[in-house]
Amino acid sequence: MALHHRAFLFLWTIAWLLATAVAQPESSISYFENLPARLFFFDDSTTAIYHDIVKGNVHISEDEGKNWKPVEEVPEGKAAMVIEHPFDSRVAFILSKGKTHYRTIDRGKTWQAFDMPVPPATVVRPLSFHSDPSKWGYILYQGLACQGSGWGSLCYDETYYTTDAFSGDAKLLLLDTSRCQFAHSSKDFKHEAHSDLIYCVAFDKSGSSTGHTLASSRLYSSTDFFETEKRVEDLGIGKNARGVVAFAIVSKFAVVAMKDLSEGSNGDMLLYVTVDTKSWAKARFPHSSSARLRENAYTIVESTTHSLAVDVLSHDRSAIGTLFVSNSNGTFFVESLPDTNRNDMGYVDFENIYGVEGVGLANVVANANDVEARRAAKQLQTRITFDDGRTWSRLKPPAVNNEGDKIHCSPDDEDCSLHLHSVTLPHNFGRVFSSPAPGLVMGVGSIGDYLQPYEECDTFLSTDGGIHWQMVRSDAHKYEFGDQGSILVTVNDEEVTQTVSYSTDFGKTWKSYDFGTPMRARILTTVSDSTSQKFLLVGQIPKRAQKDKGRFGVVFLDFKTLDRRQCGDSDFENWFARSSTHECLMGHKQSYRRRKPDANCYVGEKFKDPVPSEEPCPCTDEDYECDYNYVRDGDKCVPAGPEPIPADVCADPNDTYLGSSGYRKIPGNTCDSDRGIEKDKRIKKPCSAAEPAEGQVVHQTFEFPSPIVQYAYFRSSTVILVRLADNSIWQSPNEGYTWNRLLPDESFVAFYHHTYSDDRAYLVTNKNQFFYTTDTGETWYPMETPTVPNTFGLPVLHFHPTVSDYLIWTGQAGCEGFGENCHVESHYSLKHGRDWTLIDKYVRNCAWARDSELLVDPNQILCESYKNKEGNQRFFGLENPLELIAGTQFYGTKTKLFDHVVGFAKFSEFLIVAEYQAAKQSLDIQVSLDGRTFAPGEFPPTMRPEQHAYTILESSTKAVFLHVTTSEPPAPFWGNILKSNSNGTYYGLSIDNVNRNEAGYVDFEKVVNLDGIALINVVGNPQEAPLTRRKLLQTRITHNDGGSWKPLPPPPRDSQGNKYECDTTKCALHIHGYTERYDARATYSTPSVPGLLMAVGNVGEYLEAYDQSDTFLSRDAGFTWEEVHKDAHLWEFGDSGSILVMANDEGPIDHVMFSTDEGLNWREYKFTDEPMRVKAIVTVPMDTSRRFILMGYYPRAKNSAVVVHVDFSALTKRKCVVDPENPNAGDFELWSPSEQRTEQCLFGKQTLYHRRKREANCIVGDQKKAEARIEKHCACTDSDFECEFNYARNEDGVCVLTPGLQPRDPDPAAQCRNGEDYWYELTAYRKIPNSACEGGDRLDRGKAHPCPGVRGHGAFFWLMMLFIPVAFAALVGYWYYRRSGYGRGAIRLPGGDNGLRYSGGSGVMDTLASVPWYLLGIAGIAYEWVADKVDSLVMRFRGRGGYRNLPVDEDAQILRFEDEE
């Protein structure tokens, strides 16, 4: 028995050894001199291509890489590029650098040559293919044609086409192309367009002979290969569809990238998207300034059929982006993931998991701010999404490593996560993380707070689509999936090796295989669908092992020899994709049939892609989106206005109709509404709610329970916020058509709109919390703050001009109880409030030094900080100096700029500081361009700051206007207006006795968009007023930027055709100005209609009381006026002036008046049976809408408010004909402001403006109008000059030297600084800085002297060159900033007459600010700040509080206007 037993053991051992030997993989090796530029398999075949671009050769293998042979038909060194046909796996092309190329139609067995007229263009893929299998031979070829040779050659691209895969001669498609593509070139881009539709980005050279310009690049289309049809795709914007940079078809979307070439734009990119080739829509991104679409700074990343994904470079100095995802039609984007990692080539660390809908991996830069500010090394963290980018979470690491030992941190801790290397650092061909093997995901990464360098990482595997992970190999490895995941192969990627590891049980156990040749692995791959058991390993062989066979080896690995059985049905299971919290996506669950992990078998379904099974889910809210003509309002879809209905519906207004519920199922969604909710079911609606018939006006009334104390539109939006006196906030997404209360359980003391990001706003509570939105109010999120908002009347939030997430919060601490140490603290956040860092305590104003035009260090913070930091800050006076501190590196390095200041403000590119001189008890103005070095200004000796109060008024025409108070109590307030020279250093008298009020605000207003035209009110009785205490005001206008002023000419007759009682030469038109307005932002003019002004006033010797006034209009910038109606009215401009709306402002009304011909004719519309007191008329900030909101109250209920939405959209359906290329055609005309000269010149030039013809009854909408253009420069006349420094006009209008003063030094060095031949002695006149006149009478030039040359430049010249170049600019600036608040873009001032006030935002440097003896101008959007009290007066919007009284002596006070950037 023992012998037999031993014999049995021996035979069993031999059998086991033989079986083990048989079960090993097989391998062979082939040698090459260079790495492949391309190594790929023909789809669903065993044929592989190896392209050696160095030698210009192509090798082919027909047995999955076991044996290789060169393609003999292609001459040595000619193969420059290999391109496979994406829709026909039999076809591929080898392109040379010349004109002869090669084609195979049998997967590389044979190759045929064909010739082209020109060599291929230097683009990534010169060939474009048709996706229809029956048209596999339809191919576009982009070639490069050159004229001349050498440096003088001129090259351009031209495109050819073939319909037989180059079997015959290719034909010319189009010249001057940069990209052509079939509309049918993606299986996902499904549409009904003509099968031969082709899009081409090409240059239009019809109007130019100077070659290609971006402005001439357009998108063309044709359905007959451009033989007879060449259509310009206008993208829905007409002739402005130029500047096309790129065209691409991504998933189900066709996308056009176009550079914004409109005048005044900053060159951002615009994306236009279509899903049907018929209608194009502009892709709308959140208006976050940190996510601007810039050329070469955005990437359309891997997208799904549900949405388009775009990553936008969001940092100026580092490759960090923000990922946005779109709605189902690719037009509206929301921020998905901030701080995404990019590289300098634009590649983004983002990849979807193959075959699993909605799951993707991305890397973010955790220390983005340090990278941007201090060039720190990036610290990357990995995030995963299971719901198509709606939410992201960290990767939870395994608890143990591959040896079974515990990892160094707790997987439950947030700072203990798994992070993986991604797209920006590729280490293999093909996809980074996944393959068609269902649910299997691998990556190289590390566990901890952030990602370690590649060489310090290990290899990880997930078998459930990224939910759970395990460490499977120590060190970094290349990896590949085979046989639908039944075999996993890895190879060490850190050192030379001759072994691979493989697993047949989803990574639970691993075996090694020695293939015999040491090499440094470079590529590990298999067939593209991962269904084979054969792999290719490409590596670099060390010199000692090369044996003269080649530097690189291709190892063929065959794991079919493992002698596993083929799997049966019992070896498979259904694996459900996605996490349990996100089982359903797009209305269905997704599952795959895959092999069980422990089944010791191979699948063997070669070239059979796994097909997912889809199980419909019950419909939920997530499966629906807003229907057309509906907008998102929180979690609801509400109508954008009355619903359009067919013409034959609602013949009887009392009928009903079946209308939209407001929702539609997301296209492509497959949810089951029978088992879920059916939100898209049509509902019965009254016909009265439908869109009215043409010619009708409709309205909607809504009552609020409390008076309105603040309201503002989101800029570039139809969404408006309203805050009531009861501290509730209401929102309307549709211009007041419907309203809903936001966060009813919260109490709000103010709201802010982000100054530089149109779709961000902040609702401030009286606690350590605010709520914010980044999507124009669709969703609101809470955020904690370090302190409660301050009650000092200071701005609570400051915003950064270039990085929207940078915030400064100014709150208060120590103010509880008696508040012995009550003080203000400022904190900053670089993560949009997710964490805060203290800036300083006992401050009054901390703000970012950077402004939209003040381009200083973006990380610098300026603070007004008290020297002594103890006690109650509310009682601080001049004895505690307010220092100005500049802190770079986010206040990490501090520098004291001034020992004692009254305040600072930012004007355009200037930083202005009011420095207090304690010894002289006076103020100096200091100006800086860089936030570090400053230069002073010079004032007339009779008007020094120690004598008067100053108000900076405006600085948009290369000069600064200052109001200097010359009359103070006990007499009424008034003063003189001074105007600076072009660099803001010298100030001369423009006009005297200009009215101001007790708060320092002045009757001064510039006409929007027309340089040099301004209106003021002067005191007409300066001798009697100090005795009578009553000012008699008169209006003056200038058309030459303050060079001269004149009365307003009265109309010949009133609105009823009668002559005015006052008809002497003393009679003029006088209008009520800024200081008298109830709503300070009801400005005279509008940016959408150049030259159109409205005002309330009277004809007489002096201005009468408001309720004794009538309403007037001017169409020519104030040269002539007409009375349009008796009584004082509120007014508003709509739709670029195509409709004007007025409401009587003297009592309750039941109707408004409207005009469609700019005041020639007026009609009434009754909107209520109970008269209401209207206090404001509001429309969207850009004046492009025909919908208005009337805000007011019923006299019976003054403690509540009522708003009426009035819609004039249906008055006419005709759209105006606008042709910017032919401005006088259609419904528009060119107009120029005239001073009734023989030549229509203003500022030395004739400027023409594009505006609607007065009688044209049509809708302008958002159509682009022609930009203002200079027709010609004019000869200089008297109107182009003003008085020189220390000179003033006498009664005859002649400039004379002020008694006791001396003329200014002519400063020859300054006059000669630009290389002039002569300098001139000064006269009594100087040229108006903004005048462009040429020749004529030069009143500013005295005797001429030769310039001394460069050496003649004095120290003053260099000082000016260093500190004060050019001029102050753009105080009234960007109109849409001004329009974001009370409806007429005005001045938002801190506080109110009886308490502190709040506003929704106002204008970029919106006119006024003050400090004593000096009123410091503001920069940016004006106040939206916080206090602990709310004014109880109904609808009182004039806001004048927020001044801080600091006694200097018994008769003086320091006035401060807090600026909110």
CSV table of N, CA, C and O in Angstrom, one decimal, residues 1047-1048 1050 1062-1068 1100-1101:
chain,number,residue,atom,x,y,z
A,1047,PRO,N,-28.5,129.1,-20.0
A,1047,PRO,CA,-29.8,128.7,-19.6
A,1047,PRO,C,-30.4,127.7,-20.6
A,1047,PRO,O,-30.0,127.6,-21.7
A,1048,LEU,N,-31.4,126.9,-20.1
A,1048,LEU,CA,-32.2,126.0,-21.0
A,1048,LEU,C,-33.2,126.9,-21.8
A,1048,LEU,O,-34.0,127.6,-21.2
A,1050,PRO,N,-36.5,127.8,-23.4
A,1050,PRO,CA,-37.9,127.3,-23.1
A,1050,PRO,C,-38.6,126.9,-24.4
A,1050,PRO,O,-38.3,127.4,-25.5
A,1062,CYS,N,-44.5,133.8,-19.0
A,1062,CYS,CA,-43.2,134.4,-19.0
A,1062,CYS,C,-42.7,134.4,-20.4
A,1062,CYS,O,-42.4,133.3,-20.9
A,1063,ASP,N,-42.5,135.6,-21.0
A,1063,ASP,CA,-42.0,135.6,-22.4
A,1063,ASP,C,-40.9,136.6,-22.6
A,1063,ASP,O,-40.7,137.0,-23.8
A,1064,THR,N,-40.2,137.0,-21.5
A,1064,THR,CA,-39.1,138.0,-21.7
A,1064,THR,C,-37.8,137.3,-21.9
A,1064,THR,O,-37.8,136.0,-21.8
A,1065,THR,N,-36.8,138.0,-22.0
A,1065,THR,CA,-35.4,137.4,-22.2
A,1065,THR,C,-35.0,136.8,-20.9
A,1065,THR,O,-34.0,136.0,-20.9
A,1066,LYS,N,-35.6,137.1,-19.8
A,1066,LYS,CA,-35.2,136.5,-18.5
A,1066,LYS,C,-35.8,135.1,-18.3
A,1066,LYS,O,-35.5,134.4,-17.4
A,1067,CYS,N,-36.7,134.8,-19.2
A,1067,CYS,CA,-37.4,133.5,-19.0
A,1067,CYS,C,-36.6,132.4,-19.6
A,1067,CYS,O,-36.0,132.5,-20.7
A,1068,ALA,N,-36.6,131.3,-18.9
A,1068,ALA,CA,-35.9,130.1,-19.4
A,1068,ALA,C,-36.6,128.9,-18.7
A,1068,ALA,O,-37.5,129.0,-17.9
A,1100,GLY,N,-39.9,130.1,-16.5
A,1100,GLY,CA,-40.0,131.3,-15.7
A,1100,GLY,C,-38.6,131.9,-15.5
A,1100,GLY,O,-37.6,131.5,-16.1
A,1101,GLU,N,-38.5,132.8,-14.5
A,1101,GLU,CA,-37.2,133.4,-14.2
A,1101,GLU,C,-36.5,132.5,-13.2
A,1101,GLU,O,-35.3,132.4,-13.2
